[in-house]
Coordinates of C-alpha atoms in Angstrom, one line a residue:
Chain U
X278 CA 19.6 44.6 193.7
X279 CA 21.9 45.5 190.9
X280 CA 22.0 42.1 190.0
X281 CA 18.0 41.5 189.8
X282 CA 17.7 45.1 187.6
X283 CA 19.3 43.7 185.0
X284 CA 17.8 40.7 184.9
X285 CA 14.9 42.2 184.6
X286 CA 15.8 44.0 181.7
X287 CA 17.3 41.4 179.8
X288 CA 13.7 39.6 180.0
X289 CA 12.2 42.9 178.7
X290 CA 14.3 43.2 175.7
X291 CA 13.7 39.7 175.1
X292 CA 10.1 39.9 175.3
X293 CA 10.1 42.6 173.4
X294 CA 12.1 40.8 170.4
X295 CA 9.5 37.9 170.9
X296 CA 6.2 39.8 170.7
X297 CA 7.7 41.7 167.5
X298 CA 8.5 38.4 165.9
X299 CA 4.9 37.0 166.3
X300 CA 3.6 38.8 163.6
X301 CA 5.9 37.7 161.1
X302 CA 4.9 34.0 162.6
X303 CA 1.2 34.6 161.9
X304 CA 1.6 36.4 159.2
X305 CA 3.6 33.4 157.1
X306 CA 0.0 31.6 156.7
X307 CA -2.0 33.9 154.9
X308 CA 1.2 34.9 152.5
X309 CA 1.5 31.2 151.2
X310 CA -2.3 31.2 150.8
X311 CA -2.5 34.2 149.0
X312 CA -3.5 34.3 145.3
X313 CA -1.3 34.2 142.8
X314 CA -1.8 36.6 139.9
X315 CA -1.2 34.3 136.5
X316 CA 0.3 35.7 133.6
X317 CA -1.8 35.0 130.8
X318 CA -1.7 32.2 128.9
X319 CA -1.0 33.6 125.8
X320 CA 1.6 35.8 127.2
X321 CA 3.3 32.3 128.1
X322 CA 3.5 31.3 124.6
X323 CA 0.1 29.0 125.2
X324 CA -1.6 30.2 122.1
X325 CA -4.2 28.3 119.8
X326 CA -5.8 29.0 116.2
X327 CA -8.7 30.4 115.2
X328 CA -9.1 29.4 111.9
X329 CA -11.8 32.1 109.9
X330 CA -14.5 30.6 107.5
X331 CA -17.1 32.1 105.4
X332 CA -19.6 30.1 104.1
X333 CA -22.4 30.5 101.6
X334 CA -24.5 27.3 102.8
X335 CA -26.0 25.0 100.6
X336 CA -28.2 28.0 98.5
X337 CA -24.3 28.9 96.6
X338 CA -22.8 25.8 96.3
X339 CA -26.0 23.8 95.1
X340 CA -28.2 26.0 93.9
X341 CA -32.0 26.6 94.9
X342 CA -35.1 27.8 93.9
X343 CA -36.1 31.6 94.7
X344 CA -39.7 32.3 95.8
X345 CA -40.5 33.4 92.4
X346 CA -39.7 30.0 90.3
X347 CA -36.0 30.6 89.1
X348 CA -33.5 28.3 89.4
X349 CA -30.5 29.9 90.3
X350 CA -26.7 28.2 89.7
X351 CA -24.0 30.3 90.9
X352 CA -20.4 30.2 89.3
X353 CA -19.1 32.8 91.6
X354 CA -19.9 34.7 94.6
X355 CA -16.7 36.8 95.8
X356 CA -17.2 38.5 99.2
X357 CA -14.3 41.1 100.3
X358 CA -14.3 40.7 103.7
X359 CA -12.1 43.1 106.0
X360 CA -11.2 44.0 109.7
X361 CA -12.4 40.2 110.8
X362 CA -12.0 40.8 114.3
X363 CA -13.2 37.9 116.7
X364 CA -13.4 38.4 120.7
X365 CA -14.1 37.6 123.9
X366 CA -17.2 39.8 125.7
X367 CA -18.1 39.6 128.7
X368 CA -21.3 39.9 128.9
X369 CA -22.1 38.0 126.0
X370 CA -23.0 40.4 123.1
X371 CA -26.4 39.8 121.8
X372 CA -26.8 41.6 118.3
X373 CA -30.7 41.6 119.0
X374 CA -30.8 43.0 122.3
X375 CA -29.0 45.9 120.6
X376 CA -26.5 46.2 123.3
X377 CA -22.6 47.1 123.1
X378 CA -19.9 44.5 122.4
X379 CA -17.8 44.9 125.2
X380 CA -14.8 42.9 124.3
X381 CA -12.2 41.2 127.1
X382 CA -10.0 39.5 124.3
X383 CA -10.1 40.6 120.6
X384 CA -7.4 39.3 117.8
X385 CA -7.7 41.2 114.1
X386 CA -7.0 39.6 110.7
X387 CA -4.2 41.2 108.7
X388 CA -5.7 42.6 105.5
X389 CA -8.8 42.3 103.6
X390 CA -9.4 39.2 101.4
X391 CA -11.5 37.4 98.8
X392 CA -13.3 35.1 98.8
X393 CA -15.1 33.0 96.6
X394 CA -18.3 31.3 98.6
X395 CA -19.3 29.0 95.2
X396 CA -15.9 27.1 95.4
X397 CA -15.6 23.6 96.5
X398 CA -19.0 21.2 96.2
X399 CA -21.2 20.5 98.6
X400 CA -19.7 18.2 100.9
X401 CA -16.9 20.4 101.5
X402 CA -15.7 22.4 104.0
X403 CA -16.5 26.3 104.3
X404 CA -14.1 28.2 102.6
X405 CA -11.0 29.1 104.9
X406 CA -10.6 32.8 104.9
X407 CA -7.5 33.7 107.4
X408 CA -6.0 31.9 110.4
X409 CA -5.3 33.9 113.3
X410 CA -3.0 33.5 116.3
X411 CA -4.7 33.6 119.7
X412 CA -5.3 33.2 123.4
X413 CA -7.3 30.4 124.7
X414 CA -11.4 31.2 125.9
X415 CA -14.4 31.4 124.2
X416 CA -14.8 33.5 121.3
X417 CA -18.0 34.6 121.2
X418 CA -18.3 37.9 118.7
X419 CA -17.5 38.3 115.2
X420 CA -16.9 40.9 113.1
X421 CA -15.9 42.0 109.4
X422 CA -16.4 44.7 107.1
X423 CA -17.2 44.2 103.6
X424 CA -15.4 46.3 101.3
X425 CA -15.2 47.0 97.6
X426 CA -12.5 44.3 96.3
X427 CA -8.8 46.1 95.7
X428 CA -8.2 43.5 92.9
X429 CA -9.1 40.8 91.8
X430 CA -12.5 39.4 89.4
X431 CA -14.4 41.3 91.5
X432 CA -13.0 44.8 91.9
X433 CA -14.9 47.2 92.8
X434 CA -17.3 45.1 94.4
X435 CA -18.1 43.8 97.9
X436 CA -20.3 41.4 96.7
X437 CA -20.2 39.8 93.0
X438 CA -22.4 37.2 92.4
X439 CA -22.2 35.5 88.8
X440 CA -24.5 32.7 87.7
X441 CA -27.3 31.4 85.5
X442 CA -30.9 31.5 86.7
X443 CA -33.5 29.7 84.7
X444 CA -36.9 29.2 84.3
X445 CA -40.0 28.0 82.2
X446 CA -37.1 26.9 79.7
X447 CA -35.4 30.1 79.5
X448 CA -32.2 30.6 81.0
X449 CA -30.5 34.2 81.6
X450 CA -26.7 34.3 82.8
X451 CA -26.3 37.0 85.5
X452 CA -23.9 39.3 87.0
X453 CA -24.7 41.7 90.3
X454 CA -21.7 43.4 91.5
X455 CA -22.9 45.1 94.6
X456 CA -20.6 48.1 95.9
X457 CA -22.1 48.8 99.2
X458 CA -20.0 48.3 102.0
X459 CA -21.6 47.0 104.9
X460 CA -20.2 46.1 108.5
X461 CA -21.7 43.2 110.3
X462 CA -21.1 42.5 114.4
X463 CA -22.1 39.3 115.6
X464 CA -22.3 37.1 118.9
X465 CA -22.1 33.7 119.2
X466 CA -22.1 31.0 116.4
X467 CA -25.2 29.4 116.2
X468 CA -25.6 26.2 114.5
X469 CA -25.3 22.0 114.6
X470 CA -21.7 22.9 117.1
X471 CA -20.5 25.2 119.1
X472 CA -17.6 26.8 117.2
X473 CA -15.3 29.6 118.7
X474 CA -14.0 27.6 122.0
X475 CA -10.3 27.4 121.8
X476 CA -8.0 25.8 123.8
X477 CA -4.1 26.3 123.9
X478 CA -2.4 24.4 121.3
X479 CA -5.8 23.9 119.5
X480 CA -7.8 25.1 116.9
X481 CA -10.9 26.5 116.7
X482 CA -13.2 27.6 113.9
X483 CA -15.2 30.9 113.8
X484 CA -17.9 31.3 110.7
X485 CA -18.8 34.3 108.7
X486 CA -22.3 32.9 107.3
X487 CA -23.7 34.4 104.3
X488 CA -28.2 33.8 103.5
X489 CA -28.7 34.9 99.8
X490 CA -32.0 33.2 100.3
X491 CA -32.6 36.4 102.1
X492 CA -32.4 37.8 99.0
X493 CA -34.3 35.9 96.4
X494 CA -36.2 34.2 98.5
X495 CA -37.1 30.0 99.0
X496 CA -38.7 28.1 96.8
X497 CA -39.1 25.4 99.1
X498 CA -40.4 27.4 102.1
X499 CA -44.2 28.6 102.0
X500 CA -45.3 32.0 100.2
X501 CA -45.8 33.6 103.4
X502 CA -42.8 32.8 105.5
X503 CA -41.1 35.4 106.7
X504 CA -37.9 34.1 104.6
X505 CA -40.2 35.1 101.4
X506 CA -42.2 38.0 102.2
X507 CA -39.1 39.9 102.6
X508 CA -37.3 38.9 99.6
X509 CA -36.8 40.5 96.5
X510 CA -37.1 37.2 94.0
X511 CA -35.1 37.2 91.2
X512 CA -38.4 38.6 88.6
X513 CA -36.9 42.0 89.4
X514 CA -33.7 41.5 88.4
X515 CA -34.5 39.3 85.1
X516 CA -36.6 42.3 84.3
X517 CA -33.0 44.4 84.1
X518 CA -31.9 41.6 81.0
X519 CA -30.5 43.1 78.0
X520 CA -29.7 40.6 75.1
X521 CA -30.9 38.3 77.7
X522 CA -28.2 38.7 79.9
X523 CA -28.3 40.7 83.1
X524 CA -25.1 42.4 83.6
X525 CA -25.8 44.9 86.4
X526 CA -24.1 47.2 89.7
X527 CA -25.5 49.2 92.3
X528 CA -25.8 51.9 90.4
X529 CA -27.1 49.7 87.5
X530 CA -30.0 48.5 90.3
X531 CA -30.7 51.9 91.4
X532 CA -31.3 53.5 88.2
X533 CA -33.4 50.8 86.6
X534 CA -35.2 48.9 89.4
X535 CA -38.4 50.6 90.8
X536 CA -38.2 52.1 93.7
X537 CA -39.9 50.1 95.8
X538 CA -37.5 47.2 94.8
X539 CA -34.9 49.0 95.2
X540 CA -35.9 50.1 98.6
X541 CA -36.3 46.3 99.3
X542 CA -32.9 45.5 97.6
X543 CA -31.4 47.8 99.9
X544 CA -32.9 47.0 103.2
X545 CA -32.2 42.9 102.5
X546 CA -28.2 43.5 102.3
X547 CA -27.8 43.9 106.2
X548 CA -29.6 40.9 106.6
X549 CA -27.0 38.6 104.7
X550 CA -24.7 38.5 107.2
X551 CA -25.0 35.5 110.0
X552 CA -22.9 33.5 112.5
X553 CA -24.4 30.1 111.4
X554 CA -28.0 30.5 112.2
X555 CA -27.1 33.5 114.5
X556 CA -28.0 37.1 113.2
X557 CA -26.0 40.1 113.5
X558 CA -25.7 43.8 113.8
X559 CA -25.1 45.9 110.8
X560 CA -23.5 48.8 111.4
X561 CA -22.8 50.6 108.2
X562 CA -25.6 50.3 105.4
X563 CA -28.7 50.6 108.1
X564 CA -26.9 53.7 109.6
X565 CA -26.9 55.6 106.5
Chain V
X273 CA -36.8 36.5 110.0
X274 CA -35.4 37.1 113.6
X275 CA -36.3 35.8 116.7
X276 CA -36.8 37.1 119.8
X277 CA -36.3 35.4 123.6
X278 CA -38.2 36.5 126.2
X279 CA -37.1 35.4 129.9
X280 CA -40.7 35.2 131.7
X281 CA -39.3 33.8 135.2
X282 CA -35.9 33.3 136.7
X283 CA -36.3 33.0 140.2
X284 CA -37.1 31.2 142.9
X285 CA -35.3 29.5 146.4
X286 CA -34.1 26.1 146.7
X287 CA -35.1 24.4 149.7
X288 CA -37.1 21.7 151.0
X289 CA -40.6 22.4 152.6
X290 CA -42.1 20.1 155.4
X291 CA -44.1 16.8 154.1
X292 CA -48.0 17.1 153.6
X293 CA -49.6 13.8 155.2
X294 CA -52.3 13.3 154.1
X295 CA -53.7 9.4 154.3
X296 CA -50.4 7.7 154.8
X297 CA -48.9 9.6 151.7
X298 CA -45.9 11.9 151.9
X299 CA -46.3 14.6 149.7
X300 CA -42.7 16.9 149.8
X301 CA -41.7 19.9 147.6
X302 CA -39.1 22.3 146.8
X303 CA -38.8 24.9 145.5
X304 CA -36.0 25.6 142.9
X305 CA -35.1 28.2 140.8
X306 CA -36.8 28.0 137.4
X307 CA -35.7 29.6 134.1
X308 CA -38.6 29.6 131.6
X309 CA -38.1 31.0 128.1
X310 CA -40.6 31.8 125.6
X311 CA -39.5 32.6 122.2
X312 CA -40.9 34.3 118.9
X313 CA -40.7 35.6 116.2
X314 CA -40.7 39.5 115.3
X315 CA -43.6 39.2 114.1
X316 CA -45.0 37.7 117.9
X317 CA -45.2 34.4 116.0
X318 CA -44.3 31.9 118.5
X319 CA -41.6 29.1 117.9
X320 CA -43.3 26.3 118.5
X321 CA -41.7 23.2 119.0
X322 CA -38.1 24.9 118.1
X323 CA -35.0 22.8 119.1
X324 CA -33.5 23.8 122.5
X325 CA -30.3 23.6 123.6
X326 CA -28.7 24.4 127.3
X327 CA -25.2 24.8 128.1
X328 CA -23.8 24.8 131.3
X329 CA -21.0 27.5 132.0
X330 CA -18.2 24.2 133.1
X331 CA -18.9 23.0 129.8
X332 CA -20.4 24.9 126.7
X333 CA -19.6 22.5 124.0
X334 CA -22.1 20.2 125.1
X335 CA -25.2 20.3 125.9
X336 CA -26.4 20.0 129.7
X337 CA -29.6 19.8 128.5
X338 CA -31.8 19.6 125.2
X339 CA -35.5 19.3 124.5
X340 CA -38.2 21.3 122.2
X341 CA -40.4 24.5 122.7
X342 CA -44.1 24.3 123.6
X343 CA -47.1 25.5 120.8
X344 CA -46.5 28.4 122.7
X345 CA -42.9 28.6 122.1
X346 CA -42.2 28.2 125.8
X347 CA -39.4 26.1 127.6
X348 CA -37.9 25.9 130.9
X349 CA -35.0 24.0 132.4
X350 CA -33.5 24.2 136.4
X351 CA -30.1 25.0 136.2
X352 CA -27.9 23.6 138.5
X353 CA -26.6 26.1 141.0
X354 CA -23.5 23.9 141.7
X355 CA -22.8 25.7 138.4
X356 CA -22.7 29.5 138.7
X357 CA -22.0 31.7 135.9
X358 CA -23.4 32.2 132.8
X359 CA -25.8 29.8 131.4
X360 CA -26.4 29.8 127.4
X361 CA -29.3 28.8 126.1
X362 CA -29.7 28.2 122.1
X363 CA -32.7 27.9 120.4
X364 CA -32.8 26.9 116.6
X365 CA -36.0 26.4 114.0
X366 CA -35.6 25.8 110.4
X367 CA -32.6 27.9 109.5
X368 CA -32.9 30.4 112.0
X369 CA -31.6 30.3 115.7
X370 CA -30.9 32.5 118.8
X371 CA -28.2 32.1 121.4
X372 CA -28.9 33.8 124.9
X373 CA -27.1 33.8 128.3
X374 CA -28.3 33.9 131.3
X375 CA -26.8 35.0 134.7
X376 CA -27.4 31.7 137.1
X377 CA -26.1 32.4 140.5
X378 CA -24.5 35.5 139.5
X379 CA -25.2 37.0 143.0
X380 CA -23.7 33.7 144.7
X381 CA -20.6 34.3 142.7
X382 CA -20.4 38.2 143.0
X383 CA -21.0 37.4 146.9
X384 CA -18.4 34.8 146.4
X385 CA -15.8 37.2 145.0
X386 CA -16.6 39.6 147.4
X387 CA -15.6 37.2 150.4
X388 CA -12.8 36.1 148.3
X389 CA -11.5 39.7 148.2
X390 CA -12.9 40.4 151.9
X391 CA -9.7 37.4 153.1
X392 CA -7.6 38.8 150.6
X393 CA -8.6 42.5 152.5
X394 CA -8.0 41.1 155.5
X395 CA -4.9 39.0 154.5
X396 CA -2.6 42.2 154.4
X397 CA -3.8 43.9 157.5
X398 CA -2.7 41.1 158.9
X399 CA 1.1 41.2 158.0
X400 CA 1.1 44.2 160.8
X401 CA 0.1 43.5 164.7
X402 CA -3.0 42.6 166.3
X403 CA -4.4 45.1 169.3
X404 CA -3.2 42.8 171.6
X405 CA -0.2 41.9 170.4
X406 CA 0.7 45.8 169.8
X407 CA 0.2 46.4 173.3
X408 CA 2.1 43.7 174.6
X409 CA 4.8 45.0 172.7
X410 CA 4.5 48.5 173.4
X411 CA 4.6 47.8 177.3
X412 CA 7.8 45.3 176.6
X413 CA 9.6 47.7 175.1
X414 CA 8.8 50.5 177.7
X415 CA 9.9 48.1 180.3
X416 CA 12.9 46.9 178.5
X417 CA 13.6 50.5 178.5
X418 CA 13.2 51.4 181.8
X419 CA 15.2 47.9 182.3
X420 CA 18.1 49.0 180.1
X421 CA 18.3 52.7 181.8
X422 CA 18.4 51.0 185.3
X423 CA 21.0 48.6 184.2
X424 CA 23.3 51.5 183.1
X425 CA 21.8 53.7 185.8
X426 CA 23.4 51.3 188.6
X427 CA 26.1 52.4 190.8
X428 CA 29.4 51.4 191.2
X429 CA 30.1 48.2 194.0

């Protein structure tokens, strides 16, 4: 009887010890399958380069034709461009939809800089502005502040465009130094690529994209397109020549332009700034 | 001059529907899900026959499909919904462009997630016992109890 007792209990315990191992048994399956968490790429070291450009197009590097008849040559267009921030959103930001740019993954230049958009011909590249270190993904926002310059030809100014403009045989050299500061947030690059995809180890180019055609207008395009009937054409400003030479700042264009084109003047500035083809939010100048 | 995109339709089911005979003639359909775009101007001017560009989310740097905008400025494309996620679609016409996304099987995917995160729910739970196996080993341990008491309970021979 005695002997039968403690068999029996040596088969409970050792059921016991059994059942209680089970578990861990079925338990080992789902562990090995569980997902892992991956430390970011970029906190591995796996970086890539986005490499900033700004870019004037074809109308400051070759010239064109506003909608009033001048030809316009620029020698210089400086742009001081600050806080270039380019990110990740998710959703996408749309400037147009008017929505908030809700970014996953930002990097920030160091440091304002300037830039001259008339350097270089034609066939080159846009001008580099900044390289910046940065995780790999689609970059699909950009934004900068223009500031006035520090230093520099163009102190003073966030925009300083110097150049000739000539027509019916007369030719008058020209300086606008504009001192607004404006603040432009973008989505996506629009254009013949698709810039801002980088990969680790790569590099990938974002674009700041400047239309001054928005400004005096296109020659080439009909009266009443839209790229026209907004802009302010150059007669307006060759009106402001003194000794045949226009030499003029904002404060210049307020006090001696009418008001209507100045009103114009002012409300084409937030419209300069593009990704490529894309347009953009401006968040300074229109909020004043 | 902006543009503006307007989404006029992006639904529908895929599945096939049962053949129409008719005359010895199989007529089948399905119905897929559609995304149809129509694009302007601020000014309501359409963009007529404006270059169009669709990017698929495994792959945005080309183009899953390209083609042109209608007189009316219209265009529509059937996106793969092998391909979940967020589909871009670009949309360009002398100097002036638009880049919008659009959500393709974003409820398959949230759905997706969700199960994923339902077996990663259920993945833990499962590190502890089972009903069945916590009774078993409930009553083994009672009786290896009541076991282990008789065993020290028993007399001397």
């Amino acid at each position: 009887m005695q002997r039968n007792t403690f068999k029996l209990a040596a088969v409970g315990v050792l059921g016991s010890v059994t059942l209680v191992m089970l578990p861990g048994c079925g338990s080992s399956s789902p562990t090995a399958t569980a997902p892992e968490t991956a430390a970011p790429a970029s906190a591995n070291g796996k970086t890539g380069t986005l490499l900033i450009r700004a870019n004037g197009e074809d109308f400051v590097r070759e010239g064109f034709t506003t909608k009033d008849g001048w030809e316009i040559s620029f020698d210089h267009v400086y742009v001081s461009l600050a806080d270039i921030t380019a990110a990740q959103t998710d959703p996408p930001f749309e400037p147009e939809a008017g929505g908030k740019l809700e970014a996953q993954t930002e990097v920030k230049a160091v440091g304002p800089e300037v830039i001259d958009l008339a350097e270089g011909d034609a066939a080159a590249d846009p001008i580099a502005v900044t390289a910046i270190e940065a995780p790999p993904g689609h970059f699909n926002a950009l934004a900068w502040r223009m500031v006035p310059a520090e230093s520099g030809p163009s102190v003073g100014s966030s925009i300083w465009m110097q150049g000739t403009a000539t027509k019916d045989g007369s030719t008058i050299p020209f300086t606008i130094k504009v001192n607004e500061e404006l603040a432009f947030t973008c989505g996506d690059f629009v254009g013949d690529e698709r810039k801002g995809i980088l990969a680790a180890g790569d590099q990938a180019d974002l674009e700041a994209t400047f239309h001054f055609d928005h400004l005096f207008g296109d020659g080439s395009a009909p009266a009443d397109d839209g790229i026209n009937t907004g802009a302010l054409g150059f007669d307006p400003i060759a009106g402001l020549a003194q000794n045949n030479v226009v030499d003029v700042d904002s404060a210049a264009l307020q006090a001696r332009l009418s008001e209507t084109d100045y009103t114009t003047f002012l409300a084409i500035l937030p419209s300069l700034g593009h990704v490529g083809e894309g347009h953009c939010q401006e968040m300074n100048l229109t909020a004043l | 001059m902006k543009q503006h995109l307007i989404w006029l339709l992006a639904l529908g089911l895929g599945g096939w529907g049962l053949p129409v005979l008719a005359h010895g003639l199989t007529v089948e359909y399905r119905q897929v899900s559609r995304v149809e775009i129509e694009a302007r101007f601020e000014t309501g001017e359409p963009m007529a026959n404006a270059q169009v560009l669709v990017y698929a989310p495994n792959n945005p740097t080309v183009a899953w499909q390209n083609g042109n905008t209608d007189d009316q400025g219209r265009f529509s494309f059937t996106p793969d919904t092998a391909q979940p996620g967020n589909w871009e679609v670009m949309v360009r016409q002398a100097g002036h462009g638009d880049l919008t996304t659009i959500p393709v099987g974003a409820s398959a995917a949230a759905d997706s997630a969700d199960v994923e995160v339902a077996a990663n729910s259920l993945i833990s739970p499962s590190t502890g016992l089972s009903p069945i196996q916590r009774g078993l080993t409930i009553g083994s341990v009672i009786w290896g109890c009541i076991g282990t008491a008789l065993f020290f309970a028993r007399g001397k021979r």
